[in-house]
mmCIF file of C-alpha atoms in Angstrom:
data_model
loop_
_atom_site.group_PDB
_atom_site.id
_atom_site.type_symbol
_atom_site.label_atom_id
_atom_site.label_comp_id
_atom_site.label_asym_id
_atom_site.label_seq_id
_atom_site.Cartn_x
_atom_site.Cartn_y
_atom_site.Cartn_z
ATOM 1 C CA UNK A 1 56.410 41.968 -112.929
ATOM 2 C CA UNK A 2 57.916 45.452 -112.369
ATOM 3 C CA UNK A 3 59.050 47.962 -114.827
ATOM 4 C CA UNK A 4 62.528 47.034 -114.111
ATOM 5 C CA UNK A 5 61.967 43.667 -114.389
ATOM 6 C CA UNK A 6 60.223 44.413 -117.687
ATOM 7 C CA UNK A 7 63.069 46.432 -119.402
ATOM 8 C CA UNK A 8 65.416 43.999 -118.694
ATOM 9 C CA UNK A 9 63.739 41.295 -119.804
ATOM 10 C CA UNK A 10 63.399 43.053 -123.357
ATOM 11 C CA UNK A 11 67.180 44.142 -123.528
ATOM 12 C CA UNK A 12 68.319 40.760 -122.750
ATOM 13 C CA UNK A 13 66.230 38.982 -125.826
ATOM 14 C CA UNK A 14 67.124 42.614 -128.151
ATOM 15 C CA UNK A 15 70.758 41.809 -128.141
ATOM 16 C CA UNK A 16 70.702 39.614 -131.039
ATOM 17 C CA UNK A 17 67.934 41.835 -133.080
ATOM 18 C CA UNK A 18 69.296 43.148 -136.630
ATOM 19 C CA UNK A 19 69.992 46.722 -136.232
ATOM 20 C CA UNK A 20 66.363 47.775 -137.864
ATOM 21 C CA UNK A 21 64.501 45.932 -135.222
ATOM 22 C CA UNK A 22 66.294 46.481 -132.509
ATOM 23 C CA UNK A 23 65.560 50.157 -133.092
ATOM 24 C CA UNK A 24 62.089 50.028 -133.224
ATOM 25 C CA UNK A 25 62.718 47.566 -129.807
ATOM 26 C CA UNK A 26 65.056 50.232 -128.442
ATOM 27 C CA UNK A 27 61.937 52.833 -128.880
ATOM 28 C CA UNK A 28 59.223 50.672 -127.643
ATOM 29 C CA UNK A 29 61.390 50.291 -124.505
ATOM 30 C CA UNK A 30 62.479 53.961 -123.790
ATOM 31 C CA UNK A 31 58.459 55.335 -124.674
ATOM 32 C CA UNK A 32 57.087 52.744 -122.355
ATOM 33 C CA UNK A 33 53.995 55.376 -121.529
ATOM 34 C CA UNK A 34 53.171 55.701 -125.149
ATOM 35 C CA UNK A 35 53.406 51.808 -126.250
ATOM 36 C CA UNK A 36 51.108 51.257 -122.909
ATOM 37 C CA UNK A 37 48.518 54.073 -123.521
ATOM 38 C CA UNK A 38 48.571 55.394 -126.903
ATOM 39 C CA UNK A 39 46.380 52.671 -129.832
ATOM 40 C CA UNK A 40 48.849 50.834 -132.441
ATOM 41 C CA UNK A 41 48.564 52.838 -135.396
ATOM 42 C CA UNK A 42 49.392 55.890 -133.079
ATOM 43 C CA UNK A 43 52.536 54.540 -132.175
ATOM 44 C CA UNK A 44 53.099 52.845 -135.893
ATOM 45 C CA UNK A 45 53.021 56.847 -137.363
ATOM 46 C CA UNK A 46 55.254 57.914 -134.440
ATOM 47 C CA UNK A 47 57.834 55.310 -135.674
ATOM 48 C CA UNK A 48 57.011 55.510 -139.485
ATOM 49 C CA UNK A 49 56.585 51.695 -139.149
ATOM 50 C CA UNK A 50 53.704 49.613 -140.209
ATOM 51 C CA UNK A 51 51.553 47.843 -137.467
ATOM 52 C CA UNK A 52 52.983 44.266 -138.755
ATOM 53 C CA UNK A 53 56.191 45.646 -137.735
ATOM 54 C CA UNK A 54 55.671 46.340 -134.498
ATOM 55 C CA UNK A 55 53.056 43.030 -133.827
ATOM 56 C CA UNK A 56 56.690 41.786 -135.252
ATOM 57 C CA UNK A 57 58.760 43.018 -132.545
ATOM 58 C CA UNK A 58 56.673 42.202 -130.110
ATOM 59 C CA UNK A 59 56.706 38.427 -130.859
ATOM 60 C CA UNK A 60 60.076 38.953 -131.275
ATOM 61 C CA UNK A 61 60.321 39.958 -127.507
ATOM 62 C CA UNK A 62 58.423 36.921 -126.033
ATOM 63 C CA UNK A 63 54.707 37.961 -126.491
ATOM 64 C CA UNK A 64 52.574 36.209 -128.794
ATOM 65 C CA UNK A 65 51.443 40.123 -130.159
ATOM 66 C CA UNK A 66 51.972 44.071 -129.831
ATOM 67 C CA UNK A 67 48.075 44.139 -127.756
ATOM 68 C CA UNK A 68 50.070 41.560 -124.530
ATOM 69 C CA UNK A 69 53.234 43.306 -125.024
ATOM 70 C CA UNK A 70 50.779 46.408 -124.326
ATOM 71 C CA UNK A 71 49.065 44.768 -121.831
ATOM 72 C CA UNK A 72 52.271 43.935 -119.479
ATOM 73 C CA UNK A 73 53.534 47.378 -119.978
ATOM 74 C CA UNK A 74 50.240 49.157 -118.749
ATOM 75 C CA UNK A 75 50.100 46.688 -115.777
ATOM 76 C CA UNK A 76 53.574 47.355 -114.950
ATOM 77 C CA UNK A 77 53.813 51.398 -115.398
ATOM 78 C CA UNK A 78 50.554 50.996 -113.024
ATOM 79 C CA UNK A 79 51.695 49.151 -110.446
ATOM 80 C CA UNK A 80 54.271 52.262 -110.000
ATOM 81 C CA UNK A 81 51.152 54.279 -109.512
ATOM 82 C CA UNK A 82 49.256 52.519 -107.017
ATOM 83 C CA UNK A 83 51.973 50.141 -105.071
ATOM 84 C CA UNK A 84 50.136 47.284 -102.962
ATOM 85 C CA UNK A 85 49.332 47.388 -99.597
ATOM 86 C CA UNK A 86 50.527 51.123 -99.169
ATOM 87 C CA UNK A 87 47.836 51.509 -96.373
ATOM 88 C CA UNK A 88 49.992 48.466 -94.274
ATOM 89 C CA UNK A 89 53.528 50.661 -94.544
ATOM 90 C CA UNK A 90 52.521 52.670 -91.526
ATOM 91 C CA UNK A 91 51.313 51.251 -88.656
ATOM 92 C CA UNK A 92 48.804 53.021 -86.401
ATOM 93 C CA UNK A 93 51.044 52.105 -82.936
ATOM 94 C CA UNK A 94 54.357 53.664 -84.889
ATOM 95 C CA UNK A 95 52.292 56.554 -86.977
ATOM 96 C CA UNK A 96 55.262 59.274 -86.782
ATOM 97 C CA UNK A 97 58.168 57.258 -87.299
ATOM 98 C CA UNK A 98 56.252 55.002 -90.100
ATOM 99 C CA UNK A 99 55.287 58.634 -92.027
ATOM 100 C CA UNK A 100 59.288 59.253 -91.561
ATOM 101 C CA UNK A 101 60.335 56.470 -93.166
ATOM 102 C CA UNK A 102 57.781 57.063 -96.084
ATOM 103 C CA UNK A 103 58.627 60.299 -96.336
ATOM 104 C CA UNK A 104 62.356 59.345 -96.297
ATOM 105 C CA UNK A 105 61.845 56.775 -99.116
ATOM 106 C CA UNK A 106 60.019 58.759 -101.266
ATOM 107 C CA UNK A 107 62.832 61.406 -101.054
ATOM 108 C CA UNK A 108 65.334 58.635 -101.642
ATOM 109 C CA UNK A 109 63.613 57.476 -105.018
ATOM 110 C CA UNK A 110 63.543 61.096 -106.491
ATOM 111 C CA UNK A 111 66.753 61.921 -105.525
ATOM 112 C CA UNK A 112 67.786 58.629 -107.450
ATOM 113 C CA UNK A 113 65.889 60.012 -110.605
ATOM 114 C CA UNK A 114 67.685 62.868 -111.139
ATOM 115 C CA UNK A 115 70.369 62.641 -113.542
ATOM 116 C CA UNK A 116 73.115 65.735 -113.827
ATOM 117 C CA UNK A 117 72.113 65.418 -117.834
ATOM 118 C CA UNK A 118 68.251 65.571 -117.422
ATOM 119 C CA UNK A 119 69.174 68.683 -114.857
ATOM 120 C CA UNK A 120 71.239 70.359 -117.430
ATOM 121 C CA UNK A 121 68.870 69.869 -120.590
ATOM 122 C CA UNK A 122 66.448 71.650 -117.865
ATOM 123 C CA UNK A 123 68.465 74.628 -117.583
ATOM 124 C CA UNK A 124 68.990 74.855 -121.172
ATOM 125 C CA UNK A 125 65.757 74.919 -122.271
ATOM 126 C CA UNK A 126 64.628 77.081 -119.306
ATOM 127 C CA UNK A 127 66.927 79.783 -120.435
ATOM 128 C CA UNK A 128 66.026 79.614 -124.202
ATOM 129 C CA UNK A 129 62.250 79.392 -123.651
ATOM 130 C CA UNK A 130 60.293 83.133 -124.501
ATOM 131 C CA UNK A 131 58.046 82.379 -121.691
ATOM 132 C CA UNK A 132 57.943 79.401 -119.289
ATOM 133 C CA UNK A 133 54.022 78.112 -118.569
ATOM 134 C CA UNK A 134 53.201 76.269 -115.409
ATOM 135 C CA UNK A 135 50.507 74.099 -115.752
ATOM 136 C CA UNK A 136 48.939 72.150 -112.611
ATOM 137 C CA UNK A 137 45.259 71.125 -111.512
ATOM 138 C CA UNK A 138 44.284 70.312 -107.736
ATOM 139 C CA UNK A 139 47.159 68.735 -105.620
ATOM 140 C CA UNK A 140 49.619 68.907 -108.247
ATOM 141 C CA UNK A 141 48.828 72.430 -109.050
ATOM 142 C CA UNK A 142 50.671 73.594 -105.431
ATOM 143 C CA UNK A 143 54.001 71.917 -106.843
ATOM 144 C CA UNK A 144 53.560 73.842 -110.744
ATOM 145 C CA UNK A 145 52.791 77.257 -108.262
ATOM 146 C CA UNK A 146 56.071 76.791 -106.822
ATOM 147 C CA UNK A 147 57.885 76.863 -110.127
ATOM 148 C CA UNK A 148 56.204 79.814 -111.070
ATOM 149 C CA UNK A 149 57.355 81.382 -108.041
ATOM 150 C CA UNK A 150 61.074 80.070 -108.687
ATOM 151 C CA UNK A 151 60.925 81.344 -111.952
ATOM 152 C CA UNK A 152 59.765 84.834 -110.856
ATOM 153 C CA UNK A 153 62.023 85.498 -108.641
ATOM 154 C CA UNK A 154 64.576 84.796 -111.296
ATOM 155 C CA UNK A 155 63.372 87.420 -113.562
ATOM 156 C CA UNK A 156 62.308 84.984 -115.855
ATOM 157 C CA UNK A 157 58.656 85.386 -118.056
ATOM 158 C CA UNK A 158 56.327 83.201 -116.494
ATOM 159 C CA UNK A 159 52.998 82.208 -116.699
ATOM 160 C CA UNK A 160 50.612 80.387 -114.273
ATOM 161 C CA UNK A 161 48.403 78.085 -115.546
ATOM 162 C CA UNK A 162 45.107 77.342 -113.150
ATOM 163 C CA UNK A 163 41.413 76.098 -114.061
ATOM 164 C CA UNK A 164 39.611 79.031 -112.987
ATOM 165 C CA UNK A 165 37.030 80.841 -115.032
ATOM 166 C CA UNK A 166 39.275 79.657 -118.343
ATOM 167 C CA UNK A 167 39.759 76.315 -118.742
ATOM 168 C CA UNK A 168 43.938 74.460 -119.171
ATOM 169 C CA UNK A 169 42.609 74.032 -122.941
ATOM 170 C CA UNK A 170 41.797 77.527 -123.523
ATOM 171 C CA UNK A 171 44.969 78.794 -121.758
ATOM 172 C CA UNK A 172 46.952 76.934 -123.333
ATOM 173 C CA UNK A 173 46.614 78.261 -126.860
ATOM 174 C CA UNK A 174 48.570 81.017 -125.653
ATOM 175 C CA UNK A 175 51.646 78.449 -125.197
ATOM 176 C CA UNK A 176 53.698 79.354 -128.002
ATOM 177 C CA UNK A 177 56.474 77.151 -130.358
ATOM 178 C CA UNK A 178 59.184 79.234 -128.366
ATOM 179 C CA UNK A 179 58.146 78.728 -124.809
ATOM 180 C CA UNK A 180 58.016 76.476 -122.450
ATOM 181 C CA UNK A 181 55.681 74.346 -120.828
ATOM 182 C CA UNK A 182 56.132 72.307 -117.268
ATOM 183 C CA UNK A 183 53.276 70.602 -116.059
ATOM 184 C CA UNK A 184 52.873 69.096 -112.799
ATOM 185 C CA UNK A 185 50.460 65.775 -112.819
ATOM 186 C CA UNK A 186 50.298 63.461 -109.629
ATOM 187 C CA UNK A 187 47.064 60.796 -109.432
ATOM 188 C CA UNK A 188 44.612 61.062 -110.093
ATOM 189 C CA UNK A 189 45.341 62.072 -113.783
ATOM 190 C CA UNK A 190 43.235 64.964 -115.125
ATOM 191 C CA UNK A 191 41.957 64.355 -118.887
ATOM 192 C CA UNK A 192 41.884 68.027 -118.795
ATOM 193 C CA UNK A 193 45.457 68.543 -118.272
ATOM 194 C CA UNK A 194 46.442 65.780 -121.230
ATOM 195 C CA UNK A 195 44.817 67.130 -123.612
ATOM 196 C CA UNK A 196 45.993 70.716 -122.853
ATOM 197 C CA UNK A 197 49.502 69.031 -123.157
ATOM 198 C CA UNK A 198 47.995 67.745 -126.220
ATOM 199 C CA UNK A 199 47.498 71.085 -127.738
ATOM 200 C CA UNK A 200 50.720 72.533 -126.753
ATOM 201 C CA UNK A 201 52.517 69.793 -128.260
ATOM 202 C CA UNK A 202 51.629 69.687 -131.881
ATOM 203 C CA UNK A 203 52.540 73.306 -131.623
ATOM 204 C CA UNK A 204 56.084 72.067 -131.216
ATOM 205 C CA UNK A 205 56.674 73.411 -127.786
ATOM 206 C CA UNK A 206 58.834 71.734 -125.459
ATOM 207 C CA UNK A 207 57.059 70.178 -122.589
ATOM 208 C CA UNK A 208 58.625 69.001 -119.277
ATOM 209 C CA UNK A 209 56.532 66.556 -116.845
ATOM 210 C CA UNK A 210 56.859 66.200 -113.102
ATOM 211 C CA UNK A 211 55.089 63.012 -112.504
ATOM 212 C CA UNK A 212 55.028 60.052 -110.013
ATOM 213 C CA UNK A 213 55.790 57.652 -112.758
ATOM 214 C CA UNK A 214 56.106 56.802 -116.805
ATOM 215 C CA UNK A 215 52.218 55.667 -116.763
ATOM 216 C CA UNK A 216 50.866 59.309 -116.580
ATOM 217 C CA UNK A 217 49.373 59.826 -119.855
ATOM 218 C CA UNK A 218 51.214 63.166 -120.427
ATOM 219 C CA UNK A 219 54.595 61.499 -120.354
ATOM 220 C CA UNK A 220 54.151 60.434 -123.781
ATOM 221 C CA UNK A 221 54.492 64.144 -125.116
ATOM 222 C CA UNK A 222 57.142 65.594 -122.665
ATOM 223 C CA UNK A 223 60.487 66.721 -124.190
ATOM 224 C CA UNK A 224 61.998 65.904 -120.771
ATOM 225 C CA UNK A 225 60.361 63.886 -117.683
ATOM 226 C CA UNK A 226 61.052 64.419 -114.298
ATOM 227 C CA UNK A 227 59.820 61.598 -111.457
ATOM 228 C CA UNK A 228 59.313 62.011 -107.233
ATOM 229 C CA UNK A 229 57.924 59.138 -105.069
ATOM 230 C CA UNK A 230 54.987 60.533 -103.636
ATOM 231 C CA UNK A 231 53.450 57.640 -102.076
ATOM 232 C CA UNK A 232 51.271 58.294 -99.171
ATOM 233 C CA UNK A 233 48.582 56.829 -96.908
ATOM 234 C CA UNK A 234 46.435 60.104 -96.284
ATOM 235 C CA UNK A 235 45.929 63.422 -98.404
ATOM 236 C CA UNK A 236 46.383 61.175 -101.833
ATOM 237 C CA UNK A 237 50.082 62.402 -102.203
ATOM 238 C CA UNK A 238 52.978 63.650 -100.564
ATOM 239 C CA UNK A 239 54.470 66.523 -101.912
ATOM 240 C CA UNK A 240 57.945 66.273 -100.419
ATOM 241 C CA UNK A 241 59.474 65.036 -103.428
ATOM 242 C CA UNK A 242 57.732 66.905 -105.860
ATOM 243 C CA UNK A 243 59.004 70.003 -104.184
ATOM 244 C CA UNK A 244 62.333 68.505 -103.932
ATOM 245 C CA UNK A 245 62.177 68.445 -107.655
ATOM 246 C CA UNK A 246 61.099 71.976 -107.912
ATOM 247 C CA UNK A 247 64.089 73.466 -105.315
ATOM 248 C CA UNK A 248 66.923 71.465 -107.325
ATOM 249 C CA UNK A 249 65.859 72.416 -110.056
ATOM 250 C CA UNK A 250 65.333 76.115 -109.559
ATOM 251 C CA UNK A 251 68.462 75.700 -107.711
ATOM 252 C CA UNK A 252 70.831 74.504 -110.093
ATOM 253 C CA UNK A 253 69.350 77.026 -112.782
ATOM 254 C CA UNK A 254 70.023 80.125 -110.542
ATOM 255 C CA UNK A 255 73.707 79.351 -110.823
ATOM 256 C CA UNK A 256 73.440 77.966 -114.617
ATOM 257 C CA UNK A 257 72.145 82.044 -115.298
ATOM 258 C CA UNK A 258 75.163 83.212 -114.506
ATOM 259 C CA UNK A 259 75.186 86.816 -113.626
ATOM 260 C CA UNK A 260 71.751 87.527 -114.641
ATOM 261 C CA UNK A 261 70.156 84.919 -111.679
ATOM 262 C CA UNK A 262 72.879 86.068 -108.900
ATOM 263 C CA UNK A 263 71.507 89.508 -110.164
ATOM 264 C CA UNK A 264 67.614 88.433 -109.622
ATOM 265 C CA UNK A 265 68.297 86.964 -106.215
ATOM 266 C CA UNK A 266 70.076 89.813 -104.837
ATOM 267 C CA UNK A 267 67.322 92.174 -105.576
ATOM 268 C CA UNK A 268 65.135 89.487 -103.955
ATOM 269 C CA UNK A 269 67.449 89.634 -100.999
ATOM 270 C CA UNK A 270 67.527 93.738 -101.091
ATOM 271 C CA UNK A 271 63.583 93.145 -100.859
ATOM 272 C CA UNK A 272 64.379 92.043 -97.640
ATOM 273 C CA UNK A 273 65.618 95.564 -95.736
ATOM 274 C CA UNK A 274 61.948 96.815 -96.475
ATOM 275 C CA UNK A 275 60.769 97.402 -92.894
ATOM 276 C CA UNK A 276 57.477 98.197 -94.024
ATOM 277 C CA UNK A 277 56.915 94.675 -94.358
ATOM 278 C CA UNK A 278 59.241 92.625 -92.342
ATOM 279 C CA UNK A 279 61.172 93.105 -88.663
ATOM 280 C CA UNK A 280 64.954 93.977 -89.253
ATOM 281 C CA UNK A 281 65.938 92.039 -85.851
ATOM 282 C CA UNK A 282 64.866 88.642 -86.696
ATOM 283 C CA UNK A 283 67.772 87.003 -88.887
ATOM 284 C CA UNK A 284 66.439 87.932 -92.208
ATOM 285 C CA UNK A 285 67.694 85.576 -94.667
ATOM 286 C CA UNK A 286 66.820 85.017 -98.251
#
């Protein structure tokens, strides 16, 4: 069973729930990450709830308790992460046009994430944030870089945030109730990275996820989650629709500034007449 098979298995038998218990149903559904990864009495406090309650709902919903209701949803949010047979979707005879067609697909499914209202609630907390942190670790860490360059050139306070000589946990007691913080995570999850997210979240700061799907563990703290395919049979991931993530994003924000990011990119563009560092008679273009 599939995630979408899952969800709509649970709205169809929540219809007739009293109001009560089709909220806490309504939750369980729409924090799918958290019910599938997080223990009982974690998500019982979350939902000021007792554990009955929710072992309740669940039988409610079909399953003879909360721990198979878990059980379905972790098996389900995984299968997102690691789809069968990947390695048999391109064929060694048809190699480039196979890797297209991924490639093509996975840019399909993110642009069918994106919602106008997740996009806008971006913006809006982009511009409000004191400081925007970009968190990342290996692979995913190239896709967080880009934001911080995004954000840069904007004008915008930024901060990248690498394991280097400090580790995510340490940096990230800098994150402040005020700022920002976007994280980047594609397989294989880093423990690291949660519980730097963690940290930053029982500080109250807003937290937005780039991810491959609801199952990574930091997607139960994010204010706002963003999802790209990624799927790919060498280098672990793609990043082609990760970074299509980043450039909409950016993209639409530059324009939500206003004044002050048509401002930022023009002096970006001026940077461009310095001859010192490029050649004036190759169609500059910024």
């Amino acid at each position: 069973m599939n995630i979408q098979d899952l969800e709509k298995q649970i709205r169809d038998r929540m219809d007739t729930f009293p109001t009560k218990t089709r909220r806490v149903a309504e939750y369980l559904l729409g924090n799918s990450s958290e019910v599938a990864f997080h223990s009982i009495g974690e998500v019982a406090e979350r939902l000021s709830v007792s554990k009955a309650q929710l072992v309740r709902v669940a039988r409610m919903l079909g399953f003879e308790g909360y721990a198979d209701l878990k059980v379905v949803l972790k098996e389900a949010l995984l299968a997102q992460v690691a789809p069968s047979a990947i390695a048999g979707e391109v064929q060694d005879t048809h190699i480039p046009q196979d890797l297209c067609r991924l490639e093509q697909a996975n840019l399909e499914e993110t642009r069918n994430s994106l919602s106008s209202k997740a996009i806008v609630t971006f913006c809006e907390a982009a511009k409000k944030a004191d400081a925007i942190y970009c968190m990342g670790w290996g692979i995913s860490a190239l896709v967080s870089e880009w934001f911080y360059t995004r954000f840069t050139e904007l004008g915008l306070k930024t901060v990248l945030m690498r394991r280097g000589s400090v580790s995510l946990i340490e940096q990230s007691r800098a994150v402040g109730e005020n700022d920002m913080l976007i994280v980047c995570e594609l397989p294989s999850y880093v423990i690291e990275v949660t519980e730097a997210v963690e940290a930053t979240a029982r500080r109250g700061t807003r937290i937005i996820t780039l991810t491959d799907s609801p199952a990574a563990p930091i997607c139960g703290h994010s204010y706002l989650s963003f999802y790209a395919g990624d799927r790919s049979p060498t280098f672990g991931s793609s990043l082609i629709g990760p970074m299509f993530v980043v450039h909409v994003l950016t993209s639409v924000l530059s324009y939500n500034m206003g004044e002050q990011g048509q401002a930022a990119l023009a002096a970006q563009k001026e940077g461009l007449s310095d001859q010192r560092v490029y050649y004036p008679a190759y169609g500059l273009r910024y």
